[in-house]
Amino acid sequence: MSGYVGDVIPFSYDGRIWLFYLLDERSDDPTGMPWALVSTTDFVQYTDHGVVLPAGDRDAVDFDCYTGCVIADGSQLHLFYTGHNPRRGDAAGSFQVVCHAVSDGDPTRWTKRPELTFGAAAGYVPQDWRDPFVYRTAPGEPWQLVLAARYADGPDRRCGVVARLTSTDLEKWTIAEPLWEPHRFITQECPDVFQWGDWWYLVYSEFSDAFQTRYRVARHPDGPWLAPGRDTVDGRAFYAAKSVEHDGRRFFIGWIPTKQGDSDDGPWQWAGDLAVLEAHQEGDGTLAFALPAEVRAAYSDVQQVKLSPVDGAAAEPGQGALDRYAAWLGDPVPERCLISLTVDVDAGTQAFGLLLHATANGEEATVLRLEPQRDRVVLDSWPRGRTGPAQWQVEGDVPHVVELERPCPLPPGRHVIQVLLNGTTGQVVVDNRVALTFRRYDQGDGHLGLFVTDGSLNLVELTQSTASC
């Protein structure tokens, strides 16, 4: 397909993972938003099924087919989605409605059921009634449908609510008590609810505090919903993530936004490239995120990276002074590869990390910086930019790409960092727990390097791997 990946709606069925997604063609003559589909078993090889839910005509309520869900009920499949038409609405904006389609079991063939369409219930804003997600709390229990909604009355930026309806037949829906009222966000997009062991999870995306996918945990399907210590899936560049359980594993699939003008200085855009992370559950319900094993295994041509000191650094990491910046550089790496770094970090070390896309002297680079003093990982770039010709006119008051930071436990000792580079996108995973996805257009000469600031570390291993086929 030609276009960009918007919200992904994953569905596990018949031994495959079906990834429905909003196809953003960015046409000068918009013809609505359809759902397209790819399927996979390993997130390495994909089958493209094309458009499977076409946009409605110019005057239809589903001119834009926005986010929803797909479920199985016996031999029949049900697809719930958001209908939107910019030409339908009032002075407050265009309405959103819940639409329904069915299939006899083939995920590529759907029949719309327009007679089952319904809009916002009383007390809710009709312009925000979207992203239906349908589930059961147990077999035989009534179906529940949650939506991204907003109360008609209340502070504009704090009236978002996860609205809820119930049904026994997937056709007639009755409004119920909201699932969650945080009094914090404009709304909670793309809600996703699932049970994992003794914990229930509510996943949502918000654009109030930050453009991030967050989650809450509870012991009961009705809550109370509590914030874990790390309540975000990733950073700004992994948005609208929804999850799917497949063969006893849980995957989160989102999209990496492009930037306007294909420029690092351009604003983030809606839609981009598909990205996936696998979740693992910690004892307190917190989720850890890693690259799926199948993705890592696809990069099977492994080479050791040979590093050389720059700017007077010691011959090898761990041999130099503790009160300076030291860096070591290797050869350029392919634009598509998997980088794996294992280091032992000494107590008191201020920062360490990888130089990506670096020049031959390390003066310019995309900087992946891990900061033990702050227990966080950030994406930086050097130089960050200039405000004028004088030597002091640099953007030194910008500490890093502010939207690309994650809380990350970094105690002294061993840490493993993996970076998956794929053209202009990158996915970082620290200790198979914390993920930070990014996009970088200005890639310089492409050298790979290691650095440490005000501290020391011992390099255990640094490799780069490419796909064998």
mmCIF file of C-alpha atoms in Angstrom, residues 278-451:
data_model
loop_
_atom_site.group_PDB
_atom_site.id
_atom_site.type_symbol
_atom_site.label_atom_id
_atom_site.label_comp_id
_atom_site.label_asym_id
_atom_site.label_seq_id
_atom_site.Cartn_x
_atom_site.Cartn_y
_atom_site.Cartn_z
ATOM 1 C CA GLU A 278 6.518 -6.847 23.386
ATOM 2 C CA ALA A 279 5.312 -6.360 26.953
ATOM 3 C CA HIS A 280 6.471 -8.342 29.976
ATOM 4 C CA GLN A 281 4.789 -8.191 33.363
ATOM 5 C CA GLU A 282 6.636 -7.323 36.554
ATOM 6 C CA GLY A 283 5.474 -8.440 39.999
ATOM 7 C CA ASP A 284 3.696 -5.190 40.890
ATOM 8 C CA GLY A 285 1.813 -5.085 37.597
ATOM 9 C CA THR A 286 4.224 -2.650 35.936
ATOM 10 C CA LEU A 287 4.887 -3.435 32.287
ATOM 11 C CA ALA A 288 8.366 -3.782 30.846
ATOM 12 C CA PHE A 289 8.890 -3.413 27.100
ATOM 13 C CA ALA A 290 11.341 -5.057 24.713
ATOM 14 C CA LEU A 291 11.826 -5.803 21.036
ATOM 15 C CA PRO A 292 10.125 -9.087 20.095
ATOM 16 C CA ALA A 293 12.580 -11.995 20.012
ATOM 17 C CA GLU A 294 11.643 -12.723 16.395
ATOM 18 C CA VAL A 295 12.635 -9.207 15.360
ATOM 19 C CA ARG A 296 15.975 -9.465 17.131
ATOM 20 C CA ALA A 297 16.604 -12.904 15.639
ATOM 21 C CA ALA A 298 16.102 -11.549 12.129
ATOM 22 C CA TYR A 299 19.336 -9.558 12.580
ATOM 23 C CA SER A 300 21.550 -12.625 12.635
ATOM 24 C CA ASP A 301 24.692 -11.343 10.876
ATOM 25 C CA VAL A 302 26.558 -10.143 13.992
ATOM 26 C CA GLN A 303 29.805 -8.165 13.938
ATOM 27 C CA GLN A 304 31.886 -6.825 16.802
ATOM 28 C CA VAL A 305 32.348 -3.042 16.708
ATOM 29 C CA LYS A 306 35.969 -1.929 17.005
ATOM 30 C CA LEU A 307 36.309 1.372 18.842
ATOM 31 C CA SER A 308 39.112 3.932 18.749
ATOM 32 C CA PRO A 309 39.534 6.787 21.270
ATOM 33 C CA VAL A 310 38.911 10.372 20.196
ATOM 34 C CA ASP A 311 39.949 13.692 21.708
ATOM 35 C CA GLY A 312 42.511 12.221 24.092
ATOM 36 C CA ALA A 313 40.348 9.533 25.668
ATOM 37 C CA ALA A 314 41.979 6.472 27.185
ATOM 38 C CA ALA A 315 42.726 3.572 24.873
ATOM 39 C CA GLU A 316 39.746 1.659 26.287
ATOM 40 C CA PRO A 317 36.716 2.549 28.432
ATOM 41 C CA GLY A 318 37.412 2.247 32.157
ATOM 42 C CA GLN A 319 41.073 3.288 31.959
ATOM 43 C CA GLY A 320 40.799 7.070 31.994
ATOM 44 C CA ALA A 321 40.050 9.926 34.371
ATOM 45 C CA LEU A 322 36.636 10.116 36.024
ATOM 46 C CA ASP A 323 36.099 13.873 35.732
ATOM 47 C CA ARG A 324 35.819 14.377 32.002
ATOM 48 C CA TYR A 325 33.951 13.487 28.844
ATOM 49 C CA ALA A 326 35.438 10.558 26.958
ATOM 50 C CA ALA A 327 34.350 9.008 23.687
ATOM 51 C CA TRP A 328 35.319 6.173 21.385
ATOM 52 C CA LEU A 329 34.215 5.788 17.765
ATOM 53 C CA GLY A 330 33.784 2.920 15.350
ATOM 54 C CA ASP A 331 33.078 2.695 11.642
ATOM 55 C CA PRO A 332 29.796 3.809 10.082
ATOM 56 C CA VAL A 333 26.926 1.364 10.582
ATOM 57 C CA PRO A 334 24.210 0.451 8.062
ATOM 58 C CA GLU A 335 21.036 2.502 8.148
ATOM 59 C CA ARG A 336 19.161 -0.712 8.942
ATOM 60 C CA CYS A 337 20.748 -2.694 11.751
ATOM 61 C CA LEU A 338 20.468 -3.811 15.365
ATOM 62 C CA ILE A 339 23.032 -2.381 17.789
ATOM 63 C CA SER A 340 23.616 -4.132 21.110
ATOM 64 C CA LEU A 341 25.695 -2.620 23.911
ATOM 65 C CA THR A 342 26.561 -4.298 27.220
ATOM 66 C CA VAL A 343 28.413 -2.238 29.843
ATOM 67 C CA ASP A 344 29.256 -2.346 33.535
ATOM 68 C CA VAL A 345 28.672 1.147 34.938
ATOM 69 C CA ASP A 346 30.494 2.377 38.042
ATOM 70 C CA ALA A 347 28.696 4.103 40.902
ATOM 71 C CA GLY A 348 28.527 7.878 40.642
ATOM 72 C CA THR A 349 28.725 7.989 36.859
ATOM 73 C CA GLN A 350 26.808 11.024 35.596
ATOM 74 C CA ALA A 351 25.972 9.882 32.069
ATOM 75 C CA PHE A 352 26.882 7.367 29.384
ATOM 76 C CA GLY A 353 25.482 6.155 26.125
ATOM 77 C CA LEU A 354 25.789 5.784 22.398
ATOM 78 C CA LEU A 355 26.666 8.194 19.616
ATOM 79 C CA LEU A 356 24.542 7.424 16.563
ATOM 80 C CA HIS A 357 24.963 8.939 13.118
ATOM 81 C CA ALA A 358 28.184 10.555 14.338
ATOM 82 C CA THR A 359 30.787 12.405 12.300
ATOM 83 C CA ALA A 360 34.280 10.907 12.135
ATOM 84 C CA ASN A 361 35.509 13.052 15.044
ATOM 85 C CA GLY A 362 32.381 12.603 17.156
ATOM 86 C CA GLU A 363 31.660 16.334 17.152
ATOM 87 C CA GLU A 364 28.184 15.893 15.648
ATOM 88 C CA ALA A 365 25.859 13.023 16.466
ATOM 89 C CA THR A 366 22.475 11.757 17.524
ATOM 90 C CA VAL A 367 23.071 11.121 21.208
ATOM 91 C CA LEU A 368 21.380 8.358 23.185
ATOM 92 C CA ARG A 369 22.173 9.445 26.740
ATOM 93 C CA LEU A 370 21.481 7.439 29.888
ATOM 94 C CA GLU A 371 21.608 9.491 33.096
ATOM 95 C CA PRO A 372 21.967 7.437 36.315
ATOM 96 C CA GLN A 373 21.728 10.567 38.478
ATOM 97 C CA ARG A 374 18.239 11.227 37.116
ATOM 98 C CA ASP A 375 17.238 7.637 36.342
ATOM 99 C CA ARG A 376 16.222 8.513 32.821
ATOM 100 C CA VAL A 377 17.139 7.972 29.190
ATOM 101 C CA VAL A 378 16.937 10.814 26.653
ATOM 102 C CA LEU A 379 17.559 11.425 22.981
ATOM 103 C CA ASP A 380 19.780 14.405 22.252
ATOM 104 C CA SER A 381 21.562 15.830 19.236
ATOM 105 C CA TRP A 382 24.764 17.770 19.033
ATOM 106 C CA PRO A 383 25.011 20.473 17.948
ATOM 107 C CA ARG A 384 21.392 21.273 18.815
ATOM 108 C CA GLY A 385 21.302 24.342 16.604
ATOM 109 C CA ARG A 386 22.348 27.971 16.587
ATOM 110 C CA THR A 387 20.541 31.198 17.436
ATOM 111 C CA GLY A 388 23.169 33.438 15.802
ATOM 112 C CA PRO A 389 26.756 33.603 14.509
ATOM 113 C CA ALA A 390 28.563 34.207 17.824
ATOM 114 C CA GLN A 391 30.159 31.221 19.540
ATOM 115 C CA TRP A 392 27.816 31.550 22.518
ATOM 116 C CA GLN A 393 24.710 31.688 20.326
ATOM 117 C CA VAL A 394 23.908 27.999 20.549
ATOM 118 C CA GLU A 395 20.795 26.251 21.788
ATOM 119 C CA GLY A 396 22.468 25.207 25.006
ATOM 120 C CA ASP A 397 19.372 25.951 27.048
ATOM 121 C CA VAL A 398 17.636 23.013 25.361
ATOM 122 C CA PRO A 399 18.813 19.965 27.329
ATOM 123 C CA HIS A 400 17.650 17.335 24.823
ATOM 124 C CA VAL A 401 14.705 16.588 22.565
ATOM 125 C CA VAL A 402 12.263 17.376 25.364
ATOM 126 C CA GLU A 403 9.518 15.051 24.149
ATOM 127 C CA LEU A 404 11.909 12.099 23.897
ATOM 128 C CA GLU A 405 12.731 11.088 27.462
ATOM 129 C CA ARG A 406 11.723 8.160 29.653
ATOM 130 C CA PRO A 407 12.151 7.333 33.337
ATOM 131 C CA CYS A 408 14.614 4.450 33.493
ATOM 132 C CA PRO A 409 16.182 2.698 36.527
ATOM 133 C CA LEU A 410 19.990 2.877 36.134
ATOM 134 C CA PRO A 411 21.691 1.518 39.266
ATOM 135 C CA PRO A 412 25.438 0.779 39.184
ATOM 136 C CA GLY A 413 26.263 -2.479 37.451
ATOM 137 C CA ARG A 414 25.485 -4.161 34.168
ATOM 138 C CA HIS A 415 23.128 -2.682 31.581
ATOM 139 C CA VAL A 416 22.156 -3.867 28.114
ATOM 140 C CA ILE A 417 21.023 -1.342 25.499
ATOM 141 C CA GLN A 418 19.595 -2.332 22.132
ATOM 142 C CA VAL A 419 18.945 0.074 19.284
ATOM 143 C CA LEU A 420 17.019 -0.970 16.184
ATOM 144 C CA LEU A 421 17.744 1.428 13.324
ATOM 145 C CA ASN A 422 15.437 1.307 10.307
ATOM 146 C CA GLY A 423 16.020 4.185 7.927
ATOM 147 C CA THR A 424 14.940 7.381 9.649
ATOM 148 C CA THR A 425 13.385 5.583 12.630
ATOM 149 C CA GLY A 426 14.943 4.037 15.710
ATOM 150 C CA GLN A 427 13.763 2.032 18.703
ATOM 151 C CA VAL A 428 15.811 1.909 21.901
ATOM 152 C CA VAL A 429 15.311 -0.685 24.638
ATOM 153 C CA VAL A 430 17.188 -0.508 27.950
ATOM 154 C CA ASP A 431 17.524 -3.701 30.001
ATOM 155 C CA ASN A 432 14.440 -5.173 28.283
ATOM 156 C CA ARG A 433 12.354 -2.810 30.420
ATOM 157 C CA VAL A 434 12.244 0.733 29.029
ATOM 158 C CA ALA A 435 11.653 1.715 25.396
ATOM 159 C CA LEU A 436 12.333 5.022 23.663
ATOM 160 C CA THR A 437 11.361 5.312 20.009
ATOM 161 C CA PHE A 438 12.563 8.171 17.808
ATOM 162 C CA ARG A 439 12.847 9.523 14.292
ATOM 163 C CA ARG A 440 15.978 11.207 12.980
ATOM 164 C CA TYR A 441 16.391 12.649 9.488
ATOM 165 C CA ASP A 442 19.832 14.286 9.739
ATOM 166 C CA GLN A 443 22.048 11.236 10.054
ATOM 167 C CA GLY A 444 25.500 12.706 9.435
ATOM 168 C CA ASP A 445 28.309 10.315 8.517
ATOM 169 C CA GLY A 446 26.749 7.409 10.388
ATOM 170 C CA HIS A 447 29.560 6.413 12.746
ATOM 171 C CA LEU A 448 28.737 4.508 15.933
ATOM 172 C CA GLY A 449 30.353 5.523 19.208
ATOM 173 C CA LEU A 450 30.365 5.100 22.973
ATOM 174 C CA PHE A 451 30.763 7.881 25.540
#
